[in-house]
Each structure stands twice: as C-alpha cells, then as structure tokens.
mmCIF file of C-alpha atoms in Angstrom:
data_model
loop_
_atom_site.group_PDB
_atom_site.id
_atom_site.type_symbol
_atom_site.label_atom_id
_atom_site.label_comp_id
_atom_site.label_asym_id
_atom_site.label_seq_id
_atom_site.Cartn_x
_atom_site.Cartn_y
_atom_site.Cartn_z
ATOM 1 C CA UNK A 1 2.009 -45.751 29.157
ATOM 2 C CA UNK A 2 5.719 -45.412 29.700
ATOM 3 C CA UNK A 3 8.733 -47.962 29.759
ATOM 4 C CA UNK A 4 7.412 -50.562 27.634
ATOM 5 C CA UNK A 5 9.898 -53.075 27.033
ATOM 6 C CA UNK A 6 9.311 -55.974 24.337
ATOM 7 C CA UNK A 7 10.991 -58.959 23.209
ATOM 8 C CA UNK A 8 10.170 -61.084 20.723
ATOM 9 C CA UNK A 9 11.168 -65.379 20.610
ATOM 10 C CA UNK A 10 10.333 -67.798 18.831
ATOM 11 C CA UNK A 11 7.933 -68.908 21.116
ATOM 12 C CA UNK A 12 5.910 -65.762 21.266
ATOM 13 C CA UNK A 13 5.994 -62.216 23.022
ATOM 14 C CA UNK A 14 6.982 -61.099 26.500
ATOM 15 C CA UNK A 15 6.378 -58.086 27.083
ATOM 16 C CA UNK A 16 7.024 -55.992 30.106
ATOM 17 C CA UNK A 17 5.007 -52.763 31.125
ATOM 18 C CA UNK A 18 6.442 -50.676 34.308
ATOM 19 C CA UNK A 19 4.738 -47.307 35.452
ATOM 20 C CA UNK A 20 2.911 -46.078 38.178
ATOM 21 C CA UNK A 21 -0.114 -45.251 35.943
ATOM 22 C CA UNK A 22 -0.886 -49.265 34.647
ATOM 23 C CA UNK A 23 -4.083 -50.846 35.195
ATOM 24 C CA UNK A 24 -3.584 -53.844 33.037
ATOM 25 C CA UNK A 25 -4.188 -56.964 35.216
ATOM 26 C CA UNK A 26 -2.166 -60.261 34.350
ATOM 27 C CA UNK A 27 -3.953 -62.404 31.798
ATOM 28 C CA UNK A 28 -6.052 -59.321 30.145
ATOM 29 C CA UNK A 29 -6.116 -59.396 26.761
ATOM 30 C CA UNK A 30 -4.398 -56.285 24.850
ATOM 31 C CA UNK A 31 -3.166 -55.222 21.535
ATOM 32 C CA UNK A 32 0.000 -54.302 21.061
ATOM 33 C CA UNK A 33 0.931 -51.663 18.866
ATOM 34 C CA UNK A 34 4.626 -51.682 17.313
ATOM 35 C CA UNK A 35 6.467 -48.586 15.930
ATOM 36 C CA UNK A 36 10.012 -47.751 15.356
ATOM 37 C CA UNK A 37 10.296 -45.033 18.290
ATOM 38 C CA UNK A 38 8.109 -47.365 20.893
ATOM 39 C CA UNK A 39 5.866 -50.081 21.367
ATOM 40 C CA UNK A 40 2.076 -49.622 22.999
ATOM 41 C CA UNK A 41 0.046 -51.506 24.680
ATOM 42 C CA UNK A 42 -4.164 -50.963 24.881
ATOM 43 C CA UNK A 43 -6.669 -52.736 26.449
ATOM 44 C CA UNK A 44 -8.871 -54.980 24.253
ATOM 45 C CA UNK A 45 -12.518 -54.869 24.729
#
C-alpha cells in the first residue's frame, strides 16, 4: 500500500490510506504495523 498517513490522539488512531490499489472497506478490521520509515496496514482475518 502507498501513502499511508497516521496520527495518533489521545483518543485513539486515525489513520488515512489513499491509493488506487486499496480494498479495505470502512469498518474492516486491520493491523497496523508501525516502523520508523512507514506505517502498514493488513487485513485481519
């Protein structure tokens, strides 16, 4: 995935995934997977 952009509040974690290549639907659960060069997001089963 490319152009992940996350945030973090205190009130939990937005984050915001652009590309033409997504097919994660609103309300899907994922995990998100931090690093210091980029953040990714994968499906959860």
């Amino acid at each position: 995935m490319r152009n992940v952009i996350s945030a973090a509040f205190t009130s939990g974690l937005i984050t915001v995934v652009q590309g033409t290549d997504v097919n994660i639907r609103n309300g899907q659960k994922v995990y998100v997977i931090f690093s210091e060069k980029r953040t990714r997001i994968i499906q959860a089963n």
